[in-house]
Amino acid sequence: MSVNRCLSLFSRLQRHINPRTARFSAGSCHVSPRFGLLHQENQAGLVYSRNASSNSSSAKPPDTSLFVPVSLKSDSSDDGGVGAELTQPLDKNELLKILNRFYKRKEMQKLSADSGLDARLFHQAFISFRKYVLEVTSLPADLHIMLSDICYGAGHIDDIYPYFMRHAKQIFPMLDCMDDLRKISDLRVPANWYPEARAIQRKIVFHAGPTNSGKTYHAIQRYLAAKSGVYCGPLKLLAHEIFEKSNSADVPCDLVTGEERTFVNPEGHAAGHVACTIEMCSVSTPYEVAVIDEIQMIRDPSRGWAWTRALLGLCADEIHVCGEPAAIEFIRELMYTTGEEVEVHTYQRLTPFTILDHAVESLDNLRPGDCIVCFSKNDIYSISRQIEARGQECAVIYGSLPPGTKLSQAKKFNDPDDPCKILVATDAIGMGLNLSIKRIIFNSLIKPNVNEKGEKQMETISTSQALQIAGRAGRFSSKFKEGEVTTMHRDDLPVLKELLSHSVDPIETAGLHPTAEQIEMFAYHLPDATLSNLIDIFVSLSQVDGLYFVCNIDDFKFLADMIQHIPLNLRSRYVFCTAPINKKQPFVCTSFLKFARQFSRDEPLTFDWVCRHISWPLADPKNIKDLVHLEAVHDVLDLYLWLSYRFMDMFPDTAFIREIQRELDDIIQRGVQHITRLIKATDPTIAVHTQSSRNGQAGSNSGAFSNNYSSSRSQREQGGSGEMMGSPLASRLVRDGLLTPDLLRQLQQEWSEDRNLEPSTQSTLHTDRSNRNNKGKGRKKKK
């Protein structure tokens, strides 16, 4: 080999000689000037810089199961075989023995653990390192020379360690960035995130009281009297109500929700007052008065972060919060961190409600002004069908109905001249609707909930939920000055009484949520991680003090995984994943996916494109399946409008979309008005399915009241006098024209009279029915 060739090889080798001090781009954790500025703009930087020195010792260990190794190129060396020219080719069999001996050395495992590689990561890193050493065409010169020395006895096996760690930090770049990642995900003292709010001394007024106590009314009076103000509510309906009330009182007020911006000024100038959903409130605009409604939702597992942000961040001289007394002490404690005092005004319920000593037991015992509360759509369908089979009209309200349909059904029920006197609803009536209800009837006390881990489970409703719903009876503004509360089933009544006798559990924590800026900084350090993985690592490393918790992010991750394959920049991807959609609706999820794909191609989503996608125009629903699809289409149009305010150029036709959405709302209203006909045109076994579903819910309940439900199931299986109307045979006879609804009602009336006049016969019939049920259960077990 010539002297010039040797000099050339050694000059290329020089930069690799000291691997312990080399800097590797894959593991680099130095923040660029752009992201340094972003870190300063993120108001959490005040906390991060303050706690940076103390975090490392007390930080919780990361969940390394979330660390996904980065794929490396199989031949990443640019040395061109320098190591082989300086020494000689390596024997792969000898290399395998050396590497396996290195893996088994306890000293190396301990040293790796001190550098952040626990047993799991150490194993993964070693497998990757071994594969790299054995399969790469030409190793880096320094690694090749070191391995050659070990093979010929001129080096020690422990010399592999720095090269192994270099490789480990290339496939797990977070190891080199752990301190920075911990600083970014430090969520302690969130009060410091809002320096504009901390720059003023705010007055906090807590209006505490039960439902129908006038607490929100008093806060709104102060809001209307102020020169400027913002109302923050949990629902679009509540924001609409304050918007209309304010403008009716000659106080110009704008409306801001996720899907709508309405300015009272024809030129589009902002009014001094604004009514908004709580997620949409501005924490930079100064106001004289701010109202935060339903403050107890600060502990909501999914949306609690929005109340935390509003409470800590609103720039208002006066913050009026309204909610349950259970939140008073917690809000006081939270305000200690900002140095602000809390003034408490307590209110008593304006009209009383009584818990009755008897259950309704049969739909024949319904009275005008009754509201039956269910926790599933199937129960709504079944009960409304049985009510109308008795010749009575009923209004229907549940969560997935469009706001316009909910309001029209509420108006129908409230109208004294309308023949509709019964309401069947879910707990969607708990807030946001003014209803003239005399008696609340709980059809069930079990509701599907999502726990802190994001798992769905059936649970007895909480005292807070029971009070919220029961409080709708006998509202101060309605024609009923006293309310009544009871249950449909006899065995549920003691459970309800016990629930309502308890005080609401005090609130102990408030929700937090990572911001787009924080996730963007994470992505800078971990450029190869997916958004879902970034969120997981963020939550794993996040630190919160005892007053806070990180909100459930399962819905966010669901959407992130759905569009991971679509090429979007991180900020756009984050915005798409915060869209409020119902992931249980396949059509909505499909539309979300198509919206993201069209957006990624930089092709605007025009009105014509949307119409083709939803097959507009749409016909009136012919059955329940059609109605559910129309509700999903309405949600898709909501999604379009929501995205249009984030990406105006890509979702340009909001006016046309809003117009067809109003038409769709009318179509859905007509469908709901004839919901019994739709139910009859659907599967006639809905009532049977509903009954078995309810029994399954009761059986899965593991709460304190599960014993009560085990004894009530047999009673529910016996059914009521409307059982004939809900049976599959009767439905089929009516549908096929072999039996008219009038004849069926006469048969039902005779059935009821026979039951009333002949108790012995009634007992015999019930016994026979129970025996049949038991036989059916026995057959089911044999399977």
Steps between C-alpha positions, in 0.01 A plus 500: 500500500645841402579769754246736339230233524575447871485873570165520320357210700618642831355843422160340435533295817591794725147614570408150629793439737332619821144362510450608862507870410350482152170673431237314303225674314243226575537554872551875498280689741601861442197720440517708186437876524151454352396248762675694773269790418203264493602375842498857630166574337354195669414656833586175678865596453478700819449178691746292302795734548423536867480128571763371257767448763280316746306277264767246420531355848129462571378419148301182459658232280369506142278226363753346263237280338402816310848543350485383140840438340590707193586304187860556383636452152669164464817664362540842658883515498671748271852370571508277194668207676777702667501268803544189287786663309678598823453160665335210325147359446321377814392143564118510549498186715761647734309829510180319601677336795650831614170687479310231691764507775458877519120462535538259795732724702312633805735799518392612152133458585541711813697768316233511230225532761679804643482653152124441469493154344289278721496123441241530224675776310842337555375181336342685206809716449732199512295303244511802268875555563585135437298495179670820389854371569442165328303620198640840403722501192772719651515602866620845609878494516528558875252219578670265254846563652372456856329168419810382316714577807264292721506211253882489511528550877620861484180643655249428776139401439381799705643729230185424303287701748545856357424376148200306625369813676559706187281256308239488782464879493458491123207259518365650824570875455292583808783367719715801414208739541341373820575811706357729231195276454434508874516880499255524211253258664522658847140605570551620854376848603290563185399838645833629364395413145284813486716806576235742368248374756766502774578864417158611635340442838176326414192475721363145518129463586362147548122464455428168668173313513301202373313485170227762468637726774558811287880493529561544126229768483683720752831456318338590167348818648850620587617395152226705331574806713872497415662704222647179358463137585538138395271209585662153489258207498530124451248474214417679175138524615600692814722736299211558258266571791729767649565642153126549443431619854778758482393644165135501613612715797662749255849384596679427169647151525686275256482120489809280471485121493721242336280504189354851498601865519211748510572874523213734578685786333419482127858602414642216705648706782520320833240595761592573860328181614543148370328171585711195421555135571771472760762352267472809279554774761791737443761524777660809345200733455432729800147506644335668793297191597534132412246228588610135516197272521488146646840535668472150648584368151860602569544139616353352179739226376488624139409870502615618844805674348274763338361613839852504648624714213208743530524532877876558504535689174206735440606868509199643680470733798223277638469123450155368593494120525175308539466143620451248775602582859726193483745709298534795742795380707688372198461829311622682811806275513562547128482876536761492778753420226408825323474709816133580435222489760166332440172666599221243541128561447278204587146443371218265589275327254214731397240224472500175698489151357376192682620143472184292472446186706376294209639412158301547180533129410286524185478742209124500561570714807662789313363850551534829309833664578686170547852454372644149476881507513687218325870442446485325164343571162340156486311574821386832349371323189324225693331724755388766251347226288309356792378844609362584157343154481290616796369791295726764659749724324852539632800720426845344467836658590839331497858613460567429131202702378586833336446807724209620286320168539556501876355850527198410283428192712537707818263763358249231409509358853481844667211626286179478711290489180693208352357152568853376580520476882770233551875532448741209449861613528854412593703700750549751215224694677731546801611841375431736213122461456211671677231237550168502683533169680278402791644155569838346415484120462829310489456203270837371619777610733783339305696693240803421281801702618865534400737455792835671554674236288267568210313171545123486450304347786143491631458681829226629725467872438669729749324719755600803294340356184187394690459849650563669165227297330255499792536877526329542163165425666298803606720773354442854627423633151260216411130460573578234764609668824576171673679202357482126560761231446457123486603191305328278248588180686420437865840359595681807366320740735703423818818538296388841374407614850840400628675677214309823558552485876878519462695819455700540181860383532731801528708581194869429554674539162481702179578385147796601283582429136823529294503795262592496132822687581608240754435215257684692228807529723477128576490431126814707447690270735328183373449565127429137414230441761133490405264757650329231706838383630603859579184545708562173684859596584389849605241363744749240627760767581260773611510618858200658670452609857224368724238746373504382139477198272564450128171461312418184311645518149364176352275679249794714388717190453219320316488777239880529490535130420224524239680767294861402578555376145382831350782751432421804716722744682496462877293810579227407249502143625460621859205724406325219314541273801335752735183500290196407714356200317306195609739211433211252541352621169671319208377755245639788704839327532507423128420863422773619737748279316391630159516861621859448618602325177350776283665763720841329468476521120448875535161468331226722650192319629233674297125495544461271196760259639314480835163454329638207301643349816177519702275426198312827534204558475381257764150359544293480816592196711296184450631314803728545801806403299431788261454740792830395657674553166351849466627585848846382389480718187412797722813424705706491179375846405587614853850360446531696174398823674735430791794449264401801290586737786847340529572469126285760327664468158454123489137495623364803312127435459375545856192703398373224269579228753313688771200534269471128426563425868188701587305302240639178646394611849143540368513151346619352830227690688235347276651158561501543878140619494407164348753297693247231589434435134875477440538253787219283364667501157827385654578177681189408704723336761632834627300468819632150563856612431454795730374280779791257474743790473362653818528167678859468381577846631359415836694178513829674422457761770758459772422809705360533849144452379547185291299286744192716444521444127536123521161483670336744258588314179229236547238770542615678182488176303131468581427818301200727523164519339659643188688177443256389232570813295875448519493129414649386166181313402274803552738725308517254212120465482456877487777543245356228275149649519349199678418707806422870529645718774146565633425129534836453668418773750164337573675170562742678729215665689327164547831356619534778756140456620549126539812562707318749723189287551660160545807513723526122509510485122759778497716304746471188286600686186802650673601158630474349151705783356765462768519128432553570129773749580674250727485233230651745253780577744564133549533443127733795473726356772516162324636669192 
